[in-house]
Amino acid sequence: MTQTDLPILEDGDLHLRRARASDVQGRLDLGTSPEIAHMFGVHSDDCTVLTQRSAEDWVTSRIKTPNCWVVDHQDRLIGDAFFHTVDTHDRRASLALGILDPALLGQGLGTRMLHLLLNQGFGTMKLHRIALRVIEYNARAIAAYRKVGFVAEGRERQSARVGNIWYDDIIMGLLAPEYRRAGAA
């Protein structure tokens, strides 16, 4: 799916939409949170101040990436989500998403985002399987993934180096029939 035919996905005050150049200020306003960066596998010593150029690059990459949405909550940019490694023959893809405002964590927004994305993936995109990877210590994300039906399928040992410590990535997957059976689709 190209960015030009990317649908807007909505759940009340939560909107997943195509990125646009005017999102730069919204991305700047979010800045860089060491807490959020750590959940993505970045050590706090490696966090840098978000510059105008970094925000522009972030927005440009989201504009150019197929199957990529930015996420608005109450008309404010809060993160992004995208399908990658889409294989139309095997009807599978990988999923990545992030909420970049630590004040919004733990409010169920990630779960709502997941349902919108899973309905898009299993519905419109007709995927059979959606996978993701998450660093082993990101308990909040793992709980949200399990809540919508993802199961741990394995772990990639010591695949993420955060500072000088190695961590495993948990590989999780969800099949369309499992999601439908759970009554979530």
Tab-separated table of C-alpha atoms in Angstrom:
chain	number	residue	atom	x	y	z
A	1	MET	CA	0.000	0.000	0.000
A	2	THR	CA	1.442	3.326	-1.007
A	3	GLN	CA	1.200	6.418	1.140
A	4	THR	CA	-1.272	7.979	-1.319
A	5	ASP	CA	-3.890	5.267	-0.711
A	6	LEU	CA	-3.186	4.815	2.986
A	7	PRO	CA	-6.525	4.893	4.831
A	8	ILE	CA	-7.145	6.851	7.995
A	9	LEU	CA	-7.765	4.432	10.875
A	10	GLU	CA	-9.940	5.842	13.661
A	11	ASP	CA	-11.141	4.909	17.130
A	12	GLY	CA	-12.768	7.904	18.801
A	13	ASP	CA	-10.066	10.469	19.582
A	14	LEU	CA	-7.308	8.190	18.244
A	15	HIS	CA	-6.386	8.594	14.561
A	16	LEU	CA	-3.758	6.823	12.478
A	17	ARG	CA	-3.124	8.861	9.351
A	18	ARG	CA	-0.588	9.582	6.656
A	19	ALA	CA	2.370	11.709	7.756
A	20	ARG	CA	2.636	15.230	6.373
A	21	ALA	CA	5.338	17.895	6.401
A	22	SER	CA	3.443	19.915	9.021
A	23	ASP	CA	4.069	17.098	11.553
A	24	VAL	CA	7.606	18.377	12.182
A	25	GLN	CA	6.507	20.702	15.001
A	26	GLY	CA	4.455	17.939	16.611
A	27	ARG	CA	7.475	15.631	16.526
A	28	LEU	CA	9.670	18.384	17.981
A	29	ASP	CA	7.150	18.941	20.780
A	30	LEU	CA	7.470	15.259	21.753
A	31	GLY	CA	11.235	15.534	22.046
A	32	THR	CA	13.269	12.518	23.119
A	33	SER	CA	12.264	10.696	26.272
A	34	PRO	CA	14.958	8.475	27.818
A	35	GLU	CA	12.178	6.229	29.196
A	36	ILE	CA	10.644	5.722	25.749
A	37	ALA	CA	14.031	5.341	24.066
A	38	HIS	CA	14.969	2.643	26.589
A	39	MET	CA	11.853	0.650	25.647
A	40	PHE	CA	13.091	0.761	22.042
A	41	GLY	CA	16.493	-0.544	23.140
A	42	VAL	CA	18.412	2.729	23.415
A	43	HIS	CA	20.591	3.386	26.468
A	44	SER	CA	19.945	6.688	28.238
A	45	ASP	CA	23.562	7.743	27.562
A	46	ASP	CA	22.812	7.457	23.844
A	47	CYS	CA	19.722	9.700	23.934
A	48	THR	CA	20.230	13.021	22.236
A	49	VAL	CA	18.168	16.181	22.113
A	50	LEU	CA	15.777	16.115	19.191
A	51	THR	CA	16.783	18.810	16.725
A	52	GLN	CA	14.749	20.469	14.001
A	53	ARG	CA	16.716	18.419	11.454
A	54	SER	CA	16.054	15.149	13.336
A	55	ALA	CA	12.333	15.924	13.490
A	56	GLU	CA	12.303	16.718	9.760
A	57	ASP	CA	14.131	13.456	9.010
A	58	TRP	CA	11.676	11.510	11.199
A	59	VAL	CA	8.693	12.985	9.360
A	60	THR	CA	10.290	12.529	5.926
A	61	SER	CA	10.987	8.862	6.618
A	62	ARG	CA	7.348	8.317	7.659
A	63	ILE	CA	6.127	10.068	4.516
A	64	LYS	CA	8.298	7.816	2.341
A	65	THR	CA	7.646	4.507	4.151
A	66	PRO	CA	4.792	2.386	2.745
A	67	ASN	CA	2.146	1.197	5.223
A	68	CYS	CA	3.221	3.813	7.764
A	69	TRP	CA	0.922	5.934	9.868
A	70	VAL	CA	1.531	8.692	12.365
A	71	VAL	CA	-0.703	8.561	15.408
A	72	ASP	CA	-2.764	11.467	16.705
A	73	HIS	CA	-4.547	11.463	20.048
A	74	GLN	CA	-6.908	14.335	20.744
A	75	ASP	CA	-5.521	16.078	17.631
A	76	ARG	CA	-1.909	15.881	18.849
A	77	LEU	CA	0.876	13.772	17.329
A	78	ILE	CA	1.890	11.040	19.783
A	79	GLY	CA	3.719	8.373	17.753
A	80	ASP	CA	3.779	6.129	14.721
A	81	ALA	CA	2.945	2.638	13.512
A	82	PHE	CA	3.787	0.649	10.411
A	83	PHE	CA	3.765	-2.702	8.706
A	84	HIS	CA	7.096	-3.728	7.231
A	85	THR	CA	8.513	-6.768	5.490
A	86	VAL	CA	5.120	-7.280	3.836
A	87	ASP	CA	5.006	-10.537	1.849
A	88	THR	CA	1.839	-10.598	-0.272
A	89	HIS	CA	2.403	-14.174	-1.456
A	90	ASP	CA	2.623	-15.617	2.063
A	91	ARG	CA	0.186	-12.942	3.335
A	92	ARG	CA	2.367	-11.929	6.256
A	93	ALA	CA	3.995	-8.808	7.633
A	94	SER	CA	5.809	-7.473	10.651
A	95	LEU	CA	4.431	-4.679	12.778
A	96	ALA	CA	6.108	-1.866	14.712
A	97	LEU	CA	4.501	0.891	16.733
A	98	GLY	CA	5.391	3.409	19.357
A	99	ILE	CA	3.875	6.017	21.621
A	100	LEU	CA	6.470	8.745	22.103
A	101	ASP	CA	4.886	10.622	25.026
A	102	PRO	CA	5.571	8.908	28.383
A	103	ALA	CA	2.580	10.674	29.961
A	104	LEU	CA	0.289	8.650	27.676
A	105	LEU	CA	1.648	5.212	28.553
A	106	GLY	CA	-0.596	2.855	30.495
A	107	GLN	CA	-3.848	4.405	29.243
A	108	GLY	CA	-4.788	1.697	26.747
A	109	LEU	CA	-3.811	3.721	23.674
A	110	GLY	CA	-1.350	1.059	22.527
A	111	THR	CA	-4.060	-1.600	22.687
A	112	ARG	CA	-6.425	0.619	20.698
A	113	MET	CA	-3.684	1.238	18.114
A	114	LEU	CA	-3.079	-2.499	17.865
A	115	HIS	CA	-6.758	-3.249	17.193
A	116	LEU	CA	-6.863	-0.627	14.431
A	117	LEU	CA	-3.706	-2.045	12.854
A	118	LEU	CA	-4.784	-5.675	13.201
A	119	ASN	CA	-8.152	-4.952	11.628
A	120	GLN	CA	-6.340	-3.231	8.757
A	121	GLY	CA	-3.805	-6.050	8.425
A	122	PHE	CA	-6.184	-8.989	8.674
A	123	GLY	CA	-9.063	-7.186	6.965
A	124	THR	CA	-8.126	-4.780	4.177
A	125	MET	CA	-4.611	-6.150	3.602
A	126	LYS	CA	-5.846	-9.759	3.884
A	127	LEU	CA	-2.803	-10.861	5.864
A	128	HIS	CA	-2.759	-14.308	7.450
A	129	ARG	CA	0.065	-13.651	9.920
A	130	ILE	CA	1.431	-10.589	11.695
A	131	ALA	CA	4.661	-10.751	13.689
A	132	LEU	CA	6.633	-8.361	15.844
A	133	ARG	CA	9.684	-8.253	18.049
A	134	VAL	CA	10.001	-6.590	21.429
A	135	ILE	CA	12.936	-6.221	23.807
A	136	GLU	CA	12.541	-8.583	26.752
A	137	TYR	CA	12.239	-5.894	29.448
A	138	ASN	CA	9.420	-3.942	27.766
A	139	ALA	CA	6.747	-5.529	29.955
A	140	ARG	CA	4.092	-2.914	29.171
A	141	ALA	CA	4.322	-3.571	25.409
A	142	ILE	CA	4.422	-7.351	25.896
A	143	ALA	CA	1.249	-7.146	28.006
A	144	ALA	CA	-0.522	-5.079	25.314
A	145	TYR	CA	0.538	-7.534	22.593
A	146	ARG	CA	-0.722	-10.505	24.634
A	147	LYS	CA	-3.969	-8.680	25.386
A	148	VAL	CA	-4.866	-8.554	21.672
A	149	GLY	CA	-3.803	-12.162	21.067
A	150	PHE	CA	-0.107	-12.206	20.177
A	151	VAL	CA	1.792	-15.212	21.511
A	152	ALA	CA	5.502	-15.528	22.162
A	153	GLU	CA	6.944	-17.781	19.482
A	154	GLY	CA	10.581	-17.570	20.452
A	155	ARG	CA	13.430	-15.369	21.451
A	156	GLU	CA	16.416	-14.069	19.641
A	157	ARG	CA	19.106	-14.372	22.270
A	158	GLN	CA	21.282	-11.369	23.061
A	159	SER	CA	20.162	-9.537	19.933
A	160	ALA	CA	19.912	-6.084	21.509
A	161	ARG	CA	22.824	-4.320	23.145
A	162	VAL	CA	21.691	-1.544	25.459
A	163	GLY	CA	24.690	0.202	26.922
A	164	ASN	CA	27.023	-2.688	27.640
A	165	ILE	CA	24.325	-5.233	28.461
A	166	TRP	CA	22.881	-7.744	26.022
A	167	TYR	CA	19.138	-8.428	25.992
A	168	ASP	CA	16.931	-10.875	24.146
A	169	ASP	CA	14.227	-9.890	21.681
A	170	ILE	CA	10.939	-11.729	22.124
A	171	ILE	CA	9.427	-12.767	18.784
A	172	MET	CA	5.621	-12.724	18.869
A	173	GLY	CA	3.035	-13.639	16.275
A	174	LEU	CA	-0.700	-13.616	15.655
A	175	LEU	CA	-2.705	-15.441	12.992
A	176	ALA	CA	-5.878	-14.066	11.421
A	177	PRO	CA	-8.046	-17.031	12.578
A	178	GLU	CA	-6.808	-16.569	16.160
A	179	TYR	CA	-7.671	-12.893	16.122
A	180	ARG	CA	-11.113	-13.578	14.644
A	181	ARG	CA	-11.808	-16.411	17.119
A	182	ALA	CA	-11.037	-14.072	19.989
A	183	GLY	CA	-13.859	-11.855	18.659
A	184	ALA	CA	-11.434	-8.957	18.262
A	185	ALA	CA	-11.665	-8.493	14.507
